[in-house]
Coordinates of C-alpha atoms in Angstrom, one line a residue:
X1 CA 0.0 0.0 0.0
X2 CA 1.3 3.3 -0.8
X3 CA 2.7 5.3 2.4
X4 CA 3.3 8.9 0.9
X5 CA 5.2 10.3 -2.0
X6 CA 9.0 8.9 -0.7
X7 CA 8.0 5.3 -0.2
X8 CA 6.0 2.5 -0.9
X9 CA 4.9 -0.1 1.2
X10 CA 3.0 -3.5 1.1
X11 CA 0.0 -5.5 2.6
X12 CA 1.1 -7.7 5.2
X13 CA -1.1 -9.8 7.5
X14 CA -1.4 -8.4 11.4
X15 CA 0.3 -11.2 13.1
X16 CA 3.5 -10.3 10.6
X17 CA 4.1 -6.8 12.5
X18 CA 6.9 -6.9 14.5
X19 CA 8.2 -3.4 16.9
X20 CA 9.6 -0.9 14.8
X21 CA 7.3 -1.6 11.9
X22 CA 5.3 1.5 10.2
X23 CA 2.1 1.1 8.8
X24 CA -0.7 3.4 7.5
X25 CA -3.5 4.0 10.1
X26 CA -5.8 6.0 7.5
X27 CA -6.2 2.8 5.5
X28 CA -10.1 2.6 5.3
X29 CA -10.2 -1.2 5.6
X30 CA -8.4 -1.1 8.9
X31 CA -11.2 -0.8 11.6
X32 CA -9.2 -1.9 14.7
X33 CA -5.9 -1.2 15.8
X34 CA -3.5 -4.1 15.6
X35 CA -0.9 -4.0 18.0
X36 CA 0.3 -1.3 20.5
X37 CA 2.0 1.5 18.8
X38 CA 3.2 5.4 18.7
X39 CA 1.0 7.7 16.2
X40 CA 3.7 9.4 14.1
X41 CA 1.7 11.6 11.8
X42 CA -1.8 12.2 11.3
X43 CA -5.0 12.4 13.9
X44 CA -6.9 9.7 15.0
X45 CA -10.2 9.3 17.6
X46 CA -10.3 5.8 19.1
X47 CA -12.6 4.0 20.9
X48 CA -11.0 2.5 24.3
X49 CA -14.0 0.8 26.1
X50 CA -12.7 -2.4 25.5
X51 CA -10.0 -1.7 28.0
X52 CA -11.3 1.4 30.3
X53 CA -15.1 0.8 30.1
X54 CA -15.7 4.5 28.9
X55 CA -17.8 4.6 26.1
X56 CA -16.0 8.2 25.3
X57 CA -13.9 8.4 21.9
X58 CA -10.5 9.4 23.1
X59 CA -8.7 11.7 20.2
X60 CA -5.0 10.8 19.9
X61 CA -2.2 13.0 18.1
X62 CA 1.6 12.4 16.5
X63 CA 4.1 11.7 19.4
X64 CA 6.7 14.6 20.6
X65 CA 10.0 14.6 21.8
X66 CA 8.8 15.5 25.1
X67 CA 6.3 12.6 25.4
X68 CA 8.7 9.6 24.1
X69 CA 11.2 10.9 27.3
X70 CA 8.1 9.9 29.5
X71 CA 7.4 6.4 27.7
X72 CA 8.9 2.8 29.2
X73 CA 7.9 0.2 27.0
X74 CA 8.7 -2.4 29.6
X75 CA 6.1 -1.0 31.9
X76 CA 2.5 -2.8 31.5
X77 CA 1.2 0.8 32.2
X78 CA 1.5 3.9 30.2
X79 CA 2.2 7.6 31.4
X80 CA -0.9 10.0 31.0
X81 CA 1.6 12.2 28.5
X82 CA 2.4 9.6 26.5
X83 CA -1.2 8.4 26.5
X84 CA -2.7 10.7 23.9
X85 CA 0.1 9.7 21.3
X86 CA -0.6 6.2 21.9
X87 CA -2.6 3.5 20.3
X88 CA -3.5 0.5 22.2
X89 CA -4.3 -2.6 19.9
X90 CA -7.6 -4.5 20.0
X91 CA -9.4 -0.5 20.2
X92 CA -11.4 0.4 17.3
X93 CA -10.9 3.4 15.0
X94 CA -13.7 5.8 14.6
X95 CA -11.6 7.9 12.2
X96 CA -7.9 8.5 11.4
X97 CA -7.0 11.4 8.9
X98 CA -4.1 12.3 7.1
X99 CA -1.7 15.4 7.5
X100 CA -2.5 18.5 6.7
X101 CA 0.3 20.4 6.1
X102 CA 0.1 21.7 2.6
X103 CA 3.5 19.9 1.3
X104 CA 2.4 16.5 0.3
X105 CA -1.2 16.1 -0.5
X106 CA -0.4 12.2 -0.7
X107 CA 1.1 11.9 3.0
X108 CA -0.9 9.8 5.2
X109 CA -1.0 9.1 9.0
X110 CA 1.3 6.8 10.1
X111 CA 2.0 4.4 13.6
X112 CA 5.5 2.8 14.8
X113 CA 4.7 -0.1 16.4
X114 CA 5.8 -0.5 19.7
X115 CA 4.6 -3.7 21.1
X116 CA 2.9 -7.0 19.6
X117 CA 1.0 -10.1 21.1
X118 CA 1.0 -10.7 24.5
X119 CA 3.3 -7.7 25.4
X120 CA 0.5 -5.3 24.8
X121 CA -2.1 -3.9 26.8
X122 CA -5.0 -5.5 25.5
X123 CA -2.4 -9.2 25.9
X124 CA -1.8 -8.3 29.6
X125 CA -5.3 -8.1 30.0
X126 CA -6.1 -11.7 28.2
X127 CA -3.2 -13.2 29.8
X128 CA -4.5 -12.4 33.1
X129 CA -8.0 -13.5 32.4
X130 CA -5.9 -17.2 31.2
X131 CA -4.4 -17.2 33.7
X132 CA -5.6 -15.0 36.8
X133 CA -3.7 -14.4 40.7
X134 CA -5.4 -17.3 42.9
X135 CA -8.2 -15.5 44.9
X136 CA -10.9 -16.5 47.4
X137 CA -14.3 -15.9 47.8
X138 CA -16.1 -16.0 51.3
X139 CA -18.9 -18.1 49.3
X140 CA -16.6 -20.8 48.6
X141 CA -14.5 -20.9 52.0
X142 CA -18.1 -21.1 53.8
X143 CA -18.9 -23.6 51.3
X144 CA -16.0 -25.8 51.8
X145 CA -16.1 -25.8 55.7
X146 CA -19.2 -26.9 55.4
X147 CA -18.8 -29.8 53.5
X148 CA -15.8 -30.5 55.8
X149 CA -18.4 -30.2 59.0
X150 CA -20.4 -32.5 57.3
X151 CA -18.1 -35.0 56.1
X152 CA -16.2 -35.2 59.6
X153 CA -20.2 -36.4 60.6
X154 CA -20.0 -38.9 58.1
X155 CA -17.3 -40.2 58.6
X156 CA -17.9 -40.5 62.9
X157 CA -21.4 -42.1 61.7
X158 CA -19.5 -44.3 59.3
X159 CA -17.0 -45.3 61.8
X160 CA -19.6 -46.1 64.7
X161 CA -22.0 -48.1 61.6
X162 CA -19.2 -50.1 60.4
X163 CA -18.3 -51.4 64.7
X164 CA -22.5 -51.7 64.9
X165 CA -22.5 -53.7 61.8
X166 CA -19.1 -56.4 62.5
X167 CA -20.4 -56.6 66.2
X168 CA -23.9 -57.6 64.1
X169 CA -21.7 -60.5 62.2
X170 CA -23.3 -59.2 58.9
X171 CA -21.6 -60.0 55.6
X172 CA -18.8 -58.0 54.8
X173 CA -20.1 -56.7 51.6
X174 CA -23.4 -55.5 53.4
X175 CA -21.4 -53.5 56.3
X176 CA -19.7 -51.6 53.2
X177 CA -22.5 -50.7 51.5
X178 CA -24.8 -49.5 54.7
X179 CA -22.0 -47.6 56.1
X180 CA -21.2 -45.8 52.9
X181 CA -25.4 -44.8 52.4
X182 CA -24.4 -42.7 55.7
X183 CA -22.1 -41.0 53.7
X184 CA -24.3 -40.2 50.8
X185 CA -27.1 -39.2 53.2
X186 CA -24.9 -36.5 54.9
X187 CA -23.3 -34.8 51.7
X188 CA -25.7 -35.7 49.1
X189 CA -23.8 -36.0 45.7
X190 CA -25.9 -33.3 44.1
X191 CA -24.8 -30.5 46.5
X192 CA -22.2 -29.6 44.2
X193 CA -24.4 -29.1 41.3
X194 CA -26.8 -27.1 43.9
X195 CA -23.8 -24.5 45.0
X196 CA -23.3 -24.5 41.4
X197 CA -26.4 -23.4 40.2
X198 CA -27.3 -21.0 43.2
X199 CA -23.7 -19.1 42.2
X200 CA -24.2 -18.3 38.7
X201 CA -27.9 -17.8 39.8
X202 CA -26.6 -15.0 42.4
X203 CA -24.2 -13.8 39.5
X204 CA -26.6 -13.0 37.0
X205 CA -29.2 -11.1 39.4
X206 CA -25.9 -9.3 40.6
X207 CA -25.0 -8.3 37.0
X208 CA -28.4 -7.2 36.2
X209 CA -28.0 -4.8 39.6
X210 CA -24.3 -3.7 38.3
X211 CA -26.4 -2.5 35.1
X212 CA -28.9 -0.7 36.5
X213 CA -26.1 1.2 39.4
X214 CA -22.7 1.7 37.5
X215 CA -23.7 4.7 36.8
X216 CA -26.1 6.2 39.0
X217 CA -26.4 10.0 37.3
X218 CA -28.3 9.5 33.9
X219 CA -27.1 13.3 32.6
X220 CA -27.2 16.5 32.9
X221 CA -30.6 17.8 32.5
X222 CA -31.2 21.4 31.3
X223 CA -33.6 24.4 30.4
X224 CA -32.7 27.3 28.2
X225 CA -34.3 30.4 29.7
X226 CA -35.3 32.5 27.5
X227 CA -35.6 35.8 29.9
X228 CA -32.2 35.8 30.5
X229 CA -29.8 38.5 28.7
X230 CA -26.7 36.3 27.7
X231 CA -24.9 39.1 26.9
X232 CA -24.0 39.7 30.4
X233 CA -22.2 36.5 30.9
X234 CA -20.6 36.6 27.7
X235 CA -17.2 35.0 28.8
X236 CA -18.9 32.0 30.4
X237 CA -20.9 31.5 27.3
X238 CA -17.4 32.0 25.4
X239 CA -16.0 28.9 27.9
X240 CA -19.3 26.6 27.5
X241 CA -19.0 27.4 23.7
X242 CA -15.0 26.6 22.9
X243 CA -13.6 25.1 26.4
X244 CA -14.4 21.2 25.5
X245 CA -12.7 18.3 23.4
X246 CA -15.5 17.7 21.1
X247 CA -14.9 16.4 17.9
X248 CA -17.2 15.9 14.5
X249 CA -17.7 11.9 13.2
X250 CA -20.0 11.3 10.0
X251 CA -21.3 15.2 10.9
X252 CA -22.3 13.6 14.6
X253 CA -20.8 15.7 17.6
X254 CA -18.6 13.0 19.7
X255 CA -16.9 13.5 23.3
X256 CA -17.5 13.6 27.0
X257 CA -21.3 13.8 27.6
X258 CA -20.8 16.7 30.3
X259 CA -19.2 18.6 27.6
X260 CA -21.5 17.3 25.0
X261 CA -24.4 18.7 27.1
X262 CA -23.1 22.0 27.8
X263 CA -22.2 22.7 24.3
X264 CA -26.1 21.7 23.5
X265 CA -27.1 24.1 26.1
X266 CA -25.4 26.6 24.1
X267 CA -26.8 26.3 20.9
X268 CA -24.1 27.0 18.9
X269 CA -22.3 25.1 15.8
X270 CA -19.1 23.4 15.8
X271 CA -16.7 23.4 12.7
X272 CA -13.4 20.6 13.3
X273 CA -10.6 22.2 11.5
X274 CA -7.5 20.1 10.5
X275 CA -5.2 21.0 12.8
X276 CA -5.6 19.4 16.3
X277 CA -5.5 21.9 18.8
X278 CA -4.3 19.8 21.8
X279 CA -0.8 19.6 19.7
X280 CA 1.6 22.6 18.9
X281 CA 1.7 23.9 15.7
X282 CA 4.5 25.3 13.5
X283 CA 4.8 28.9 11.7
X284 CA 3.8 26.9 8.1
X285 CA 0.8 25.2 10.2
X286 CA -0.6 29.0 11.0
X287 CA -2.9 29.8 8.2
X288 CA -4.5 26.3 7.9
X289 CA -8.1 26.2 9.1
X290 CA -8.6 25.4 12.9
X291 CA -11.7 24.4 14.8
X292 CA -14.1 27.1 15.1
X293 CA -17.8 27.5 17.0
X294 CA -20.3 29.9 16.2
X295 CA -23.4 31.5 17.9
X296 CA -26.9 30.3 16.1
X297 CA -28.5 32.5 13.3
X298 CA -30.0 35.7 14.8
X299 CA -27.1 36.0 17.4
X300 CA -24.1 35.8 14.8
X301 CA -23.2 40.0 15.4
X302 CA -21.4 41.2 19.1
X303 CA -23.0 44.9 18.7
X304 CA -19.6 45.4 21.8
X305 CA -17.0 44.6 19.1
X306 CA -16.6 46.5 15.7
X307 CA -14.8 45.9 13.0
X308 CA -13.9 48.0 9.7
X309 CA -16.9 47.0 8.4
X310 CA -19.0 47.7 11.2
X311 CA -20.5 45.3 13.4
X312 CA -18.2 42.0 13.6
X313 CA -19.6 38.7 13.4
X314 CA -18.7 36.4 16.2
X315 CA -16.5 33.5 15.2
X316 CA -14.2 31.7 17.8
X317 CA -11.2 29.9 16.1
X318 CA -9.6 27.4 18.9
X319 CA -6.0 27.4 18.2
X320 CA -4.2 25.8 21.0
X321 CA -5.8 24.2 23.8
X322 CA -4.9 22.2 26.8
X323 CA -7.0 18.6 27.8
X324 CA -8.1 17.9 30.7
X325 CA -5.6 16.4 33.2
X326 CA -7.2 14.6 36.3
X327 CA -4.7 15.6 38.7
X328 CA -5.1 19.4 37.5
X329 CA -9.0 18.8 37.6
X330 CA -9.5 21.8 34.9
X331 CA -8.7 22.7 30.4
X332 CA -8.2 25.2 28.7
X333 CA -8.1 27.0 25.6
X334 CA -7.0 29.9 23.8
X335 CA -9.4 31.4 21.2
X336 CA -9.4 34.1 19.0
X337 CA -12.0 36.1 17.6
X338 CA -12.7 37.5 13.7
X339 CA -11.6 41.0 14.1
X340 CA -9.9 41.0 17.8
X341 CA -6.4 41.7 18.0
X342 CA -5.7 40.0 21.2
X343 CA -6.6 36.2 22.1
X344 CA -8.3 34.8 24.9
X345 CA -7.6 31.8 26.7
X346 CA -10.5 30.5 28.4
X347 CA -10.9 27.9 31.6
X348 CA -13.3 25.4 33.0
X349 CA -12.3 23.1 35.7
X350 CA -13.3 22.3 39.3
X351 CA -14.1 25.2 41.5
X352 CA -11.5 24.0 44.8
X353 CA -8.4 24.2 41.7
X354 CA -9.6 27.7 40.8
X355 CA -7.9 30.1 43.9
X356 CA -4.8 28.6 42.5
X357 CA -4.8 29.8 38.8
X358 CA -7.1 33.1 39.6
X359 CA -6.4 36.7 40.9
X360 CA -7.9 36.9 44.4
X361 CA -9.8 40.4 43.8
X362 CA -11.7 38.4 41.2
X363 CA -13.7 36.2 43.4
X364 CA -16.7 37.3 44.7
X365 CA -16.9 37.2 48.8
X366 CA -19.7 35.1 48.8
X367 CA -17.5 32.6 46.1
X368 CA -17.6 29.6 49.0
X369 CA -21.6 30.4 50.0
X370 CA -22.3 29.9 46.3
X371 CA -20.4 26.8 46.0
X372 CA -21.8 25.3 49.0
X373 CA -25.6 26.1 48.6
X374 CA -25.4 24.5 45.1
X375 CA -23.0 21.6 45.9
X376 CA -25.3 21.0 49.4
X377 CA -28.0 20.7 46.5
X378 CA -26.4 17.7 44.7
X379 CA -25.8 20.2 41.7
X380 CA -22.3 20.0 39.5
X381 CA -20.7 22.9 39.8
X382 CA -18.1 24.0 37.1
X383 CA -16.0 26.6 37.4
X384 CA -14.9 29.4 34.7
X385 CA -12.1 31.7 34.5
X386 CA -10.6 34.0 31.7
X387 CA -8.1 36.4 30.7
X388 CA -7.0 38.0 27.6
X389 CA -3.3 37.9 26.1
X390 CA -1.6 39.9 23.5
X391 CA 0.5 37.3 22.9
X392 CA 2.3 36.9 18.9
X393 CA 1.3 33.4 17.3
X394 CA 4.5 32.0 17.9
X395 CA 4.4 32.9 21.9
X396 CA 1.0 31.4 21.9
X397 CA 2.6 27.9 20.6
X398 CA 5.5 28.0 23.1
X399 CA 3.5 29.1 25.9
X400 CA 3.4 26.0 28.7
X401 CA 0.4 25.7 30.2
X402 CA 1.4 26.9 33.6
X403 CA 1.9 30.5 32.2
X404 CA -1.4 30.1 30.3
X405 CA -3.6 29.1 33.5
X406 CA -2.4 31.8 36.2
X407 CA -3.7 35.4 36.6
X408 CA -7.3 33.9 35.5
X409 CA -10.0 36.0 36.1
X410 CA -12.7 34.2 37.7
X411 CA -16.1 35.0 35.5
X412 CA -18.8 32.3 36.9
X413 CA -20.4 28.8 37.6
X414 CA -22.1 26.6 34.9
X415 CA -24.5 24.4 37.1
X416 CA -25.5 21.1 36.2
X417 CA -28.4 19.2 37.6
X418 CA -27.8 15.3 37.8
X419 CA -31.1 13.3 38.0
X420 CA -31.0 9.8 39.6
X421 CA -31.9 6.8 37.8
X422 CA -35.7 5.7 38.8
X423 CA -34.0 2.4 39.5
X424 CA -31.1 3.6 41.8
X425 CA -32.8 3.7 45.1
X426 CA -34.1 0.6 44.8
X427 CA -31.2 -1.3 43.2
X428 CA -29.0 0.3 46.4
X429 CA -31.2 -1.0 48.3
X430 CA -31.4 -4.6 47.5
X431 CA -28.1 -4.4 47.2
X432 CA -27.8 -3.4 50.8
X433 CA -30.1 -6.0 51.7
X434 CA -27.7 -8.5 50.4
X435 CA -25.5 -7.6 53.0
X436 CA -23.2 -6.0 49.9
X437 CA -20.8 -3.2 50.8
X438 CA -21.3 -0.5 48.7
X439 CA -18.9 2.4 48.4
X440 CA -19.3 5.6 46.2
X441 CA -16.2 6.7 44.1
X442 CA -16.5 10.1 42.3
X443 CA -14.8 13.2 41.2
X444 CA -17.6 15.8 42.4
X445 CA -17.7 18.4 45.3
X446 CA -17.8 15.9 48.2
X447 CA -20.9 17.9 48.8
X448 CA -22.6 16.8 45.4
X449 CA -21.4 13.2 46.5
X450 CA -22.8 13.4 50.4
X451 CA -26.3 14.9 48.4
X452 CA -26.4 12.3 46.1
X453 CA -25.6 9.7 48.4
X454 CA -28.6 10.6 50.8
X455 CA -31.0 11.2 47.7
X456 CA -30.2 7.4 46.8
X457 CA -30.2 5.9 50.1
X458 CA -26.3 5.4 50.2
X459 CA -26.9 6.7 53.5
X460 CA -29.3 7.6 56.1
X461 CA -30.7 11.3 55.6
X462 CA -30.3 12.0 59.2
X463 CA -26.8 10.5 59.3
X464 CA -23.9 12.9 60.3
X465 CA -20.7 12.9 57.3
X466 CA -17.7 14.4 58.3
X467 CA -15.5 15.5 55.9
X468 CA -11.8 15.7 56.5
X469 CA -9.2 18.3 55.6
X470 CA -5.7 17.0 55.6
X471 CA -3.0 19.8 55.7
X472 CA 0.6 19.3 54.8
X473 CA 3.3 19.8 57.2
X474 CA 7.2 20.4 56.9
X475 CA 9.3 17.6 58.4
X476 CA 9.6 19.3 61.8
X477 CA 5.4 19.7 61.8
X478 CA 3.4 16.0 60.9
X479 CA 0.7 16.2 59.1
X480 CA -2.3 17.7 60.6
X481 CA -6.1 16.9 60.1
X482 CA -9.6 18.6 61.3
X483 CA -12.8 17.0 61.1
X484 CA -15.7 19.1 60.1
X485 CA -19.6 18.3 59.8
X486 CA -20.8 19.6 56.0
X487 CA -24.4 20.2 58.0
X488 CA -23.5 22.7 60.2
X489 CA -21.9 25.2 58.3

């Protein structure tokens, strides 16, 4: 198959690839990645439920110099950096496209491969499904002493039958056979079969409760209001609009459903560019088209900015951007406008990260009242921040993302209201009645998460939570912590 303009290559069958083998990726007959390997050039969005469970397509872009430093091969796991530029085999391909950098109009995108077989991710995980770590079950240890009781019975009853039954004189033959029926009486041989059928009995009601409570929030609902004057909060509706990772498949919007959702609420239009903006772009990359969002028809003019021409259309064009990193809890992105002369770099992320990125004198003084009425609510409370920068393309390329998010200027809360499933309460509750631990893990406000956990019967409603704030010491302090009761402030 041809590989670009320089070289040729040929069809080979999957199982040929060995590590340090290039292949095309934007070949339309390959649907699912074959091995573990390193995107080189091109874009690509994957689908990786088949090893995290998330249903999300996850975009990935050509590997830096800066991300192969982070990568060890003969780790099982990969490093978040490295992550993005990385394609794990056995995950399907929802669309891979080709360069666009205006020198070779036959260049495609292209993967290294890194590891094959059994070395991969997706082989760890069959390997240890082949051949998984012993573990035990409480089911089968009670199960087992059990059988163990019982058969130390039998085999005192067969012991006392058999002396009964010589001191009888009966025929040897006879005193076998009646002192073995003991046996069969006291572990019958179908109680094997019974445990059997009661396990995959429990399993399958078990699995039909795991459906029904994985997750236990089924979106975020919302309302446009119509009364209110949008103009005021233009820089949130700036962030809902352009701060996300959404991407465009067969002319379907695709990405997280939280940012999904809030786009929706927005009511604007999405236009994918061909240049990634998670990835830094050259000098020659600067005039090709980027991802751009625009307001819906009758709000297309901002009568606050004017152009030559009079009033200027509003038209966001992302041109670098930042994804969301777990242990920052927030993204970013910097936008420019049709007829502004600085850019704007916009920022969503939890409200507890925000004091570090934003000027003080920006926060209102009622910022951690706000918070806590909605969070005490079970809302999801997103926070927003903004400044502008006057920055030259080239600055904007280099800039790291610690100089982009700092001297933010907080501008707002998006609130979004999660809804419980109809069948969560009850599900919880036979769960509980099973005599099942259950244990809530979640990214929210602990607030949302002590709200939603009453509203669902996680716990009592009249039940005290204490939440506890750990503060870090030097090495002549230790580590303190204070206990504090959500309720009572």
């Amino acid at each position: 198959m041809p590989l670009g303009s320089s070289c040729l290559g040929r069809q080979i069958r999957s199982v040929e690839l060995v590590p340090g083998d290039v292949y095309e990726v934007s070949d339309p007959s390959l649907t699912q990645l074959p091995c573990d390997s390193l995107l080189l050039a091109g874009d690509c969005i994957v689908n990786e439920s088949m090893l995290t469970g998330e249903s999300v397509p996850v975009s990935k872009i050509p590997a830096t110099n800066e991300s192969l430093g982070t990568l060890d091969l003969k780790l099982s796991t990969i490093p978040p950096k490295a992550a993005r530029h990385f394609l794990f085999s056995g995950t399907r391909i929802i669309r891979a496209r080709r360069p666009h950098d205006g020198k070779d109009d036959e260049a495609v995108a292209l993967a290294i491969v890194a590891r094959t077989g059994f070395n991969t991710t997706k082989g760890a995980l069959v390997r240890s499904m082949l051949f998984p770590k012993p573990s035990g079950f409480k089911f089968y240890t009670d199960a087992f002493r059990y059988i163990s009781v019982m058969g130390g019975v039998a085999g005192v009853g067969f012991v006392a039958s058999f002396v009964n039954f010589v001191r009888l004189k009966l025929a040897w033959h006879l005193i076998v056979v009646r002192a073995l029926d003991l046996i069969t009486i006291v572990v019958p041989p179908a109680l094997p079969a019974t445990l059997t059928i009661g396990t995959n009995f429990a399993l399958s009601r078990f699995s039909d409760l795991l459906d029904q409570s994985s997750t236990l929030l089924p979106g975020a609902a919302h309302e446009r209001d119509p009364t209110v004057d949008y103009s005021v909060h233009k820089a949130v509706l700036y962030t809902m609009a352009s701060c996300h990772s959404l991407r465009t498949v067969d002319s379907d919007l695709m990405g997280d459903p939280l940012d999904l959702k809030m786009f929706d609420f927005t009511s604007w239009s999405f236009k994918e560019g061909s240049q990634d903006p998670f990835s830094v772009q050259t000098e020659e990359l600067r005039h090709q088209d980027h991802s751009m969002v625009h307001p819906p028809a009758g709000s297309e003019f901002d009568p606050e900015a004017m152009d030559e021409f009079g009033t200027a259309a509003i038209q966001l064009s992302i041109i670098r951007g930042f994804e969301f990193v777990s242990q920052l809890r927030r993204a970013s992105v910097v936008t420019w406008q049709s007829g502004s002369l600085d850019a704007n770099i916009y920022v969503k992320g939890a409200p507890e990260c925000m004091k570090a990125i934003c000027k003080p004198e920006s926060f209102p003084l009622d910022y951690e009242d706000l918070l806590d009425f909605y969070t005490h609510r079970g809302f999801r409370v997103i926070a927003c921040a903004t400044k502008a920068v006057s920055s030259a393309w080239a600055d904007i390329q280099k800039m790291e993302r610690e100089q982009a998010e700092s001297g933010l200027d907080f501008i707002g809360f998006i609130i979004f209201e999660n809804k419980l499933k109809p069948a969560t309460a009850g599900t919880i509750e036979e769960l509980g009645q099973a005599g099942i631990r259950q244990v809530m893990c979640t990214g929210d406000n602990i607030l949302t998460a002590i709200s939603v956990a009453r509203e669902c019967s996680l716990i009592d409603r009249t039940a005290h939570c204490f939440v506890a704030h750990i503060a870090e010491g030097t090495f002549a302090l230790l580590r303190s912590s204070r206990w504090t009761d959500p309720n009572l402030r």
